[in-house]
């Protein structure tokens, strides 16, 4: 999990920031105003990875936007779909999708028996957000010191 998070922070998030900085900055402002930014919650709390799974249209009860990253090859099928809108996006290795998880979505059928495609999703879990909010309030009520991460200098 730490390796996926490090990969995401180093390679994916900078690309997402290029095009969606205002949207990401907005959620950070909201988390900061709620006293949650330097808890377990940041822009993203959770990750999942689908490996050639059976496509099923679904929505997620996550908070805010989800970032999907395609890795691996798939010569037939394996697109990212919004069935209610009748849209299927072709997916290539390295493609990044920023999506509203509350709208129905799925992958199209993988027609390539040799496919290595995986879709990695990184998102802000609604449950993690609620748990952090409760923890912050309990800590305040009990007079506990809130943990704040120390910023480390990046190695070059």
PDB file of C-alpha atoms in Angstrom:
ATOM      1  CA  UNK A   1       0.000   0.000   0.000  1.00  0.00           C
ATOM      2  CA  UNK A   2       2.832   2.408   0.798  1.00  0.00           C
ATOM      3  CA  UNK A   3       4.353   1.788  -2.628  1.00  0.00           C
ATOM      4  CA  UNK A   4       1.070   2.586  -4.377  1.00  0.00           C
ATOM      5  CA  UNK A   5       0.708   5.762  -2.297  1.00  0.00           C
ATOM      6  CA  UNK A   6       4.297   6.823  -3.062  1.00  0.00           C
ATOM      7  CA  UNK A   7       3.746   6.149  -6.778  1.00  0.00           C
ATOM      8  CA  UNK A   8       0.545   8.158  -6.701  1.00  0.00           C
ATOM      9  CA  UNK A   9       2.095  11.112  -4.878  1.00  0.00           C
ATOM     10  CA  UNK A  10       5.202  11.207  -7.065  1.00  0.00           C
ATOM     11  CA  UNK A  11       3.803  10.513 -10.529  1.00  0.00           C
ATOM     12  CA  UNK A  12       0.024  10.844 -10.647  1.00  0.00           C
ATOM     13  CA  UNK A  13      -0.942  13.705  -8.340  1.00  0.00           C
ATOM     14  CA  UNK A  14       1.333  16.233 -10.107  1.00  0.00           C
ATOM     15  CA  UNK A  15      -0.417  15.409 -13.400  1.00  0.00           C
ATOM     16  CA  UNK A  16      -3.857  15.751 -11.813  1.00  0.00           C
ATOM     17  CA  UNK A  17      -2.813  19.095 -10.287  1.00  0.00           C
ATOM     18  CA  UNK A  18      -2.012  20.474 -13.745  1.00  0.00           C
ATOM     19  CA  UNK A  19      -5.648  20.275 -14.801  1.00  0.00           C
ATOM     20  CA  UNK A  20      -7.684  20.078 -11.587  1.00  0.00           C
ATOM     21  CA  UNK A  21      -5.747  22.262  -9.124  1.00  0.00           C
ATOM     22  CA  UNK A  22      -8.757  24.456  -8.263  1.00  0.00           C
ATOM     23  CA  UNK A  23     -10.966  21.441  -7.512  1.00  0.00           C
ATOM     24  CA  UNK A  24      -8.299  19.827  -5.326  1.00  0.00           C
ATOM     25  CA  UNK A  25      -7.465  23.100  -3.600  1.00  0.00           C
ATOM     26  CA  UNK A  26     -11.162  23.602  -2.791  1.00  0.00           C
ATOM     27  CA  UNK A  27     -11.458  20.298  -0.916  1.00  0.00           C
ATOM     28  CA  UNK A  28      -8.215  21.024   0.951  1.00  0.00           C
ATOM     29  CA  UNK A  29      -9.666  24.370   2.052  1.00  0.00           C
ATOM     30  CA  UNK A  30     -12.819  22.616   3.279  1.00  0.00           C
ATOM     31  CA  UNK A  31     -10.836  19.957   5.160  1.00  0.00           C
ATOM     32  CA  UNK A  32      -8.651  22.671   6.721  1.00  0.00           C
ATOM     33  CA  UNK A  33     -11.674  24.686   7.854  1.00  0.00           C
ATOM     34  CA  UNK A  34     -13.094  21.548   9.525  1.00  0.00           C
ATOM     35  CA  UNK A  35      -9.784  20.882  11.293  1.00  0.00           C
ATOM     36  CA  UNK A  36      -9.306  17.639   9.373  1.00  0.00           C
ATOM     37  CA  UNK A  37      -6.511  18.372   6.899  1.00  0.00           C
ATOM     38  CA  UNK A  38      -3.666  17.130   9.070  1.00  0.00           C
ATOM     39  CA  UNK A  39      -5.436  14.076  10.423  1.00  0.00           C
ATOM     40  CA  UNK A  40      -5.655  10.766   8.580  1.00  0.00           C
ATOM     41  CA  UNK A  41      -7.670  12.616   5.939  1.00  0.00           C
ATOM     42  CA  UNK A  42      -6.019  14.425   3.066  1.00  0.00           C
ATOM     43  CA  UNK A  43      -7.141  14.626  -0.527  1.00  0.00           C
ATOM     44  CA  UNK A  44      -7.283  10.834  -0.642  1.00  0.00           C
ATOM     45  CA  UNK A  45      -7.512   8.231   2.105  1.00  0.00           C
ATOM     46  CA  UNK A  46      -8.033   4.972   0.276  1.00  0.00           C
ATOM     47  CA  UNK A  47      -7.031   2.997  -2.753  1.00  0.00           C
ATOM     48  CA  UNK A  48      -8.381  -0.018  -4.562  1.00  0.00           C
ATOM     49  CA  UNK A  49      -7.244  -1.982  -7.562  1.00  0.00           C
ATOM     50  CA  UNK A  50      -9.328  -3.995  -9.991  1.00  0.00           C
ATOM     51  CA  UNK A  51      -7.607  -6.725 -11.960  1.00  0.00           C
ATOM     52  CA  UNK A  52      -9.647  -7.880 -14.993  1.00  0.00           C
ATOM     53  CA  UNK A  53     -12.807  -7.955 -12.871  1.00  0.00           C
ATOM     54  CA  UNK A  54     -16.271  -8.611 -14.267  1.00  0.00           C
ATOM     55  CA  UNK A  55     -17.664  -5.201 -15.225  1.00  0.00           C
ATOM     56  CA  UNK A  56     -20.697  -4.159 -13.251  1.00  0.00           C
ATOM     57  CA  UNK A  57     -22.189  -0.689 -13.348  1.00  0.00           C
ATOM     58  CA  UNK A  58     -22.001   0.827  -9.880  1.00  0.00           C
ATOM     59  CA  UNK A  59     -21.571   4.073  -8.012  1.00  0.00           C
ATOM     60  CA  UNK A  60     -19.522   4.735  -4.911  1.00  0.00           C
ATOM     61  CA  UNK A  61     -20.433   6.740  -1.819  1.00  0.00           C
ATOM     62  CA  UNK A  62     -17.026   8.386  -1.666  1.00  0.00           C
ATOM     63  CA  UNK A  63     -16.521  12.042  -0.888  1.00  0.00           C
ATOM     64  CA  UNK A  64     -15.275  14.320  -3.629  1.00  0.00           C
ATOM     65  CA  UNK A  65     -13.531  13.165  -6.795  1.00  0.00           C
ATOM     66  CA  UNK A  66     -11.843   9.833  -7.448  1.00  0.00           C
ATOM     67  CA  UNK A  67      -8.687   9.430  -9.506  1.00  0.00           C
ATOM     68  CA  UNK A  68      -8.335   6.304 -11.630  1.00  0.00           C
ATOM     69  CA  UNK A  69      -5.068   5.214 -13.206  1.00  0.00           C
ATOM     70  CA  UNK A  70      -4.789   2.517 -15.862  1.00  0.00           C
ATOM     71  CA  UNK A  71      -1.744   0.277 -15.811  1.00  0.00           C
ATOM     72  CA  UNK A  72      -0.993  -2.759 -17.953  1.00  0.00           C
ATOM     73  CA  UNK A  73      -1.999  -3.717 -21.465  1.00  0.00           C
ATOM     74  CA  UNK A  74      -5.355  -4.779 -22.878  1.00  0.00           C
ATOM     75  CA  UNK A  75      -5.699  -5.059 -26.649  1.00  0.00           C
ATOM     76  CA  UNK A  76      -9.480  -5.594 -26.664  1.00  0.00           C
ATOM     77  CA  UNK A  77     -12.074  -4.126 -24.308  1.00  0.00           C
ATOM     78  CA  UNK A  78     -11.226  -2.819 -20.847  1.00  0.00           C
ATOM     79  CA  UNK A  79     -12.537   0.692 -21.474  1.00  0.00           C
ATOM     80  CA  UNK A  80     -13.913   2.962 -18.762  1.00  0.00           C
ATOM     81  CA  UNK A  81     -17.676   3.400 -19.150  1.00  0.00           C
ATOM     82  CA  UNK A  82     -20.559   5.583 -18.006  1.00  0.00           C
ATOM     83  CA  UNK A  83     -23.453   3.345 -19.148  1.00  0.00           C
ATOM     84  CA  UNK A  84     -26.270   5.793 -18.296  1.00  0.00           C
ATOM     85  CA  UNK A  85     -24.695   8.326 -20.653  1.00  0.00           C
ATOM     86  CA  UNK A  86     -23.790   5.715 -23.281  1.00  0.00           C
ATOM     87  CA  UNK A  87     -20.096   6.627 -23.127  1.00  0.00           C
ATOM     88  CA  UNK A  88     -17.100   4.287 -23.131  1.00  0.00           C
ATOM     89  CA  UNK A  89     -13.646   5.856 -22.983  1.00  0.00           C
ATOM     90  CA  UNK A  90     -10.786   3.981 -24.620  1.00  0.00           C
ATOM     91  CA  UNK A  91      -8.120   3.305 -22.017  1.00  0.00           C
ATOM     92  CA  UNK A  92      -4.378   3.110 -22.560  1.00  0.00           C
ATOM     93  CA  UNK A  93      -1.645   2.336 -20.023  1.00  0.00           C
ATOM     94  CA  UNK A  94      -0.898   5.470 -18.004  1.00  0.00           C
ATOM     95  CA  UNK A  95      -4.250   7.127 -18.647  1.00  0.00           C
ATOM     96  CA  UNK A  96      -5.583   9.116 -15.697  1.00  0.00           C
ATOM     97  CA  UNK A  97      -9.299   9.690 -15.120  1.00  0.00           C
ATOM     98  CA  UNK A  98     -10.733  12.136 -12.591  1.00  0.00           C
ATOM     99  CA  UNK A  99     -14.343  11.090 -12.009  1.00  0.00           C
ATOM    100  CA  UNK A 100     -17.382  11.782  -9.894  1.00  0.00           C
ATOM    101  CA  UNK A 101     -17.750   8.454  -8.063  1.00  0.00           C
ATOM    102  CA  UNK A 102     -21.435   9.013  -7.333  1.00  0.00           C
ATOM    103  CA  UNK A 103     -22.277   8.630 -11.033  1.00  0.00           C
ATOM    104  CA  UNK A 104     -22.654   5.101 -12.419  1.00  0.00           C
ATOM    105  CA  UNK A 105     -19.454   3.717 -13.932  1.00  0.00           C
ATOM    106  CA  UNK A 106     -17.695   0.458 -14.806  1.00  0.00           C
ATOM    107  CA  UNK A 107     -15.166  -1.065 -17.171  1.00  0.00           C
ATOM    108  CA  UNK A 108     -16.150  -2.624 -20.456  1.00  0.00           C
ATOM    109  CA  UNK A 109     -15.650  -6.364 -20.932  1.00  0.00           C
ATOM    110  CA  UNK A 110     -12.040  -7.485 -21.217  1.00  0.00           C
ATOM    111  CA  UNK A 111     -11.860  -9.382 -24.512  1.00  0.00           C
ATOM    112  CA  UNK A 112      -8.125 -10.011 -24.330  1.00  0.00           C
ATOM    113  CA  UNK A 113      -7.206 -13.261 -22.494  1.00  0.00           C
ATOM    114  CA  UNK A 114      -3.589 -12.054 -22.160  1.00  0.00           C
ATOM    115  CA  UNK A 115      -4.500  -8.659 -20.714  1.00  0.00           C
ATOM    116  CA  UNK A 116      -2.523  -7.334 -17.747  1.00  0.00           C
ATOM    117  CA  UNK A 117      -4.737  -4.255 -17.248  1.00  0.00           C
ATOM    118  CA  UNK A 118      -5.366  -3.018 -13.738  1.00  0.00           C
ATOM    119  CA  UNK A 119      -7.360   0.043 -12.749  1.00  0.00           C
ATOM    120  CA  UNK A 120      -6.114   1.742  -9.592  1.00  0.00           C
ATOM    121  CA  UNK A 121      -8.603   4.020  -7.840  1.00  0.00           C
ATOM    122  CA  UNK A 122      -7.555   6.583  -5.250  1.00  0.00           C
ATOM    123  CA  UNK A 123     -10.336   8.316  -3.336  1.00  0.00           C
ATOM    124  CA  UNK A 124     -11.468  10.106  -0.189  1.00  0.00           C
ATOM    125  CA  UNK A 125     -13.507   7.545   1.721  1.00  0.00           C
ATOM    126  CA  UNK A 126     -16.700   8.897   3.214  1.00  0.00           C
ATOM    127  CA  UNK A 127     -16.244   6.577   6.214  1.00  0.00           C
ATOM    128  CA  UNK A 128     -12.657   7.757   6.789  1.00  0.00           C
ATOM    129  CA  UNK A 129     -13.788  11.383   6.635  1.00  0.00           C
ATOM    130  CA  UNK A 130     -16.555  10.752   9.198  1.00  0.00           C
ATOM    131  CA  UNK A 131     -14.210   8.788  11.485  1.00  0.00           C
ATOM    132  CA  UNK A 132     -11.624  11.582  11.396  1.00  0.00           C
ATOM    133  CA  UNK A 133     -14.260  14.217  12.146  1.00  0.00           C
ATOM    134  CA  UNK A 134     -15.449  12.230  15.171  1.00  0.00           C
ATOM    135  CA  UNK A 135     -11.841  11.684  16.340  1.00  0.00           C
ATOM    136  CA  UNK A 136     -11.056  15.400  16.129  1.00  0.00           C
ATOM    137  CA  UNK A 137     -14.162  16.288  18.136  1.00  0.00           C
ATOM    138  CA  UNK A 138     -13.454  13.642  20.796  1.00  0.00           C
ATOM    139  CA  UNK A 139      -9.838  14.853  21.081  1.00  0.00           C
ATOM    140  CA  UNK A 140     -11.043  18.448  21.553  1.00  0.00           C
ATOM    141  CA  UNK A 141     -13.611  17.391  24.163  1.00  0.00           C
ATOM    142  CA  UNK A 142     -11.083  15.299  26.084  1.00  0.00           C
ATOM    143  CA  UNK A 143      -8.308  17.912  25.827  1.00  0.00           C
ATOM    144  CA  UNK A 144      -6.010  15.624  23.855  1.00  0.00           C
ATOM    145  CA  UNK A 145      -3.211  16.994  21.725  1.00  0.00           C
ATOM    146  CA  UNK A 146      -3.884  16.593  18.025  1.00  0.00           C
ATOM    147  CA  UNK A 147      -1.125  15.000  15.989  1.00  0.00           C
ATOM    148  CA  UNK A 148       0.284  17.189  13.210  1.00  0.00           C
ATOM    149  CA  UNK A 149       2.689  15.595  10.712  1.00  0.00           C
ATOM    150  CA  UNK A 150       6.160  17.006  10.408  1.00  0.00           C
ATOM    151  CA  UNK A 151       7.018  18.160   6.914  1.00  0.00           C
ATOM    152  CA  UNK A 152      10.111  16.433   5.560  1.00  0.00           C
ATOM    153  CA  UNK A 153      12.484  17.845   3.003  1.00  0.00           C
ATOM    154  CA  UNK A 154      12.288  16.048  -0.296  1.00  0.00           C
ATOM    155  CA  UNK A 155      15.354  14.173  -1.444  1.00  0.00           C
ATOM    156  CA  UNK A 156      16.681  15.233  -4.807  1.00  0.00           C
TER     157      UNK A 156
END
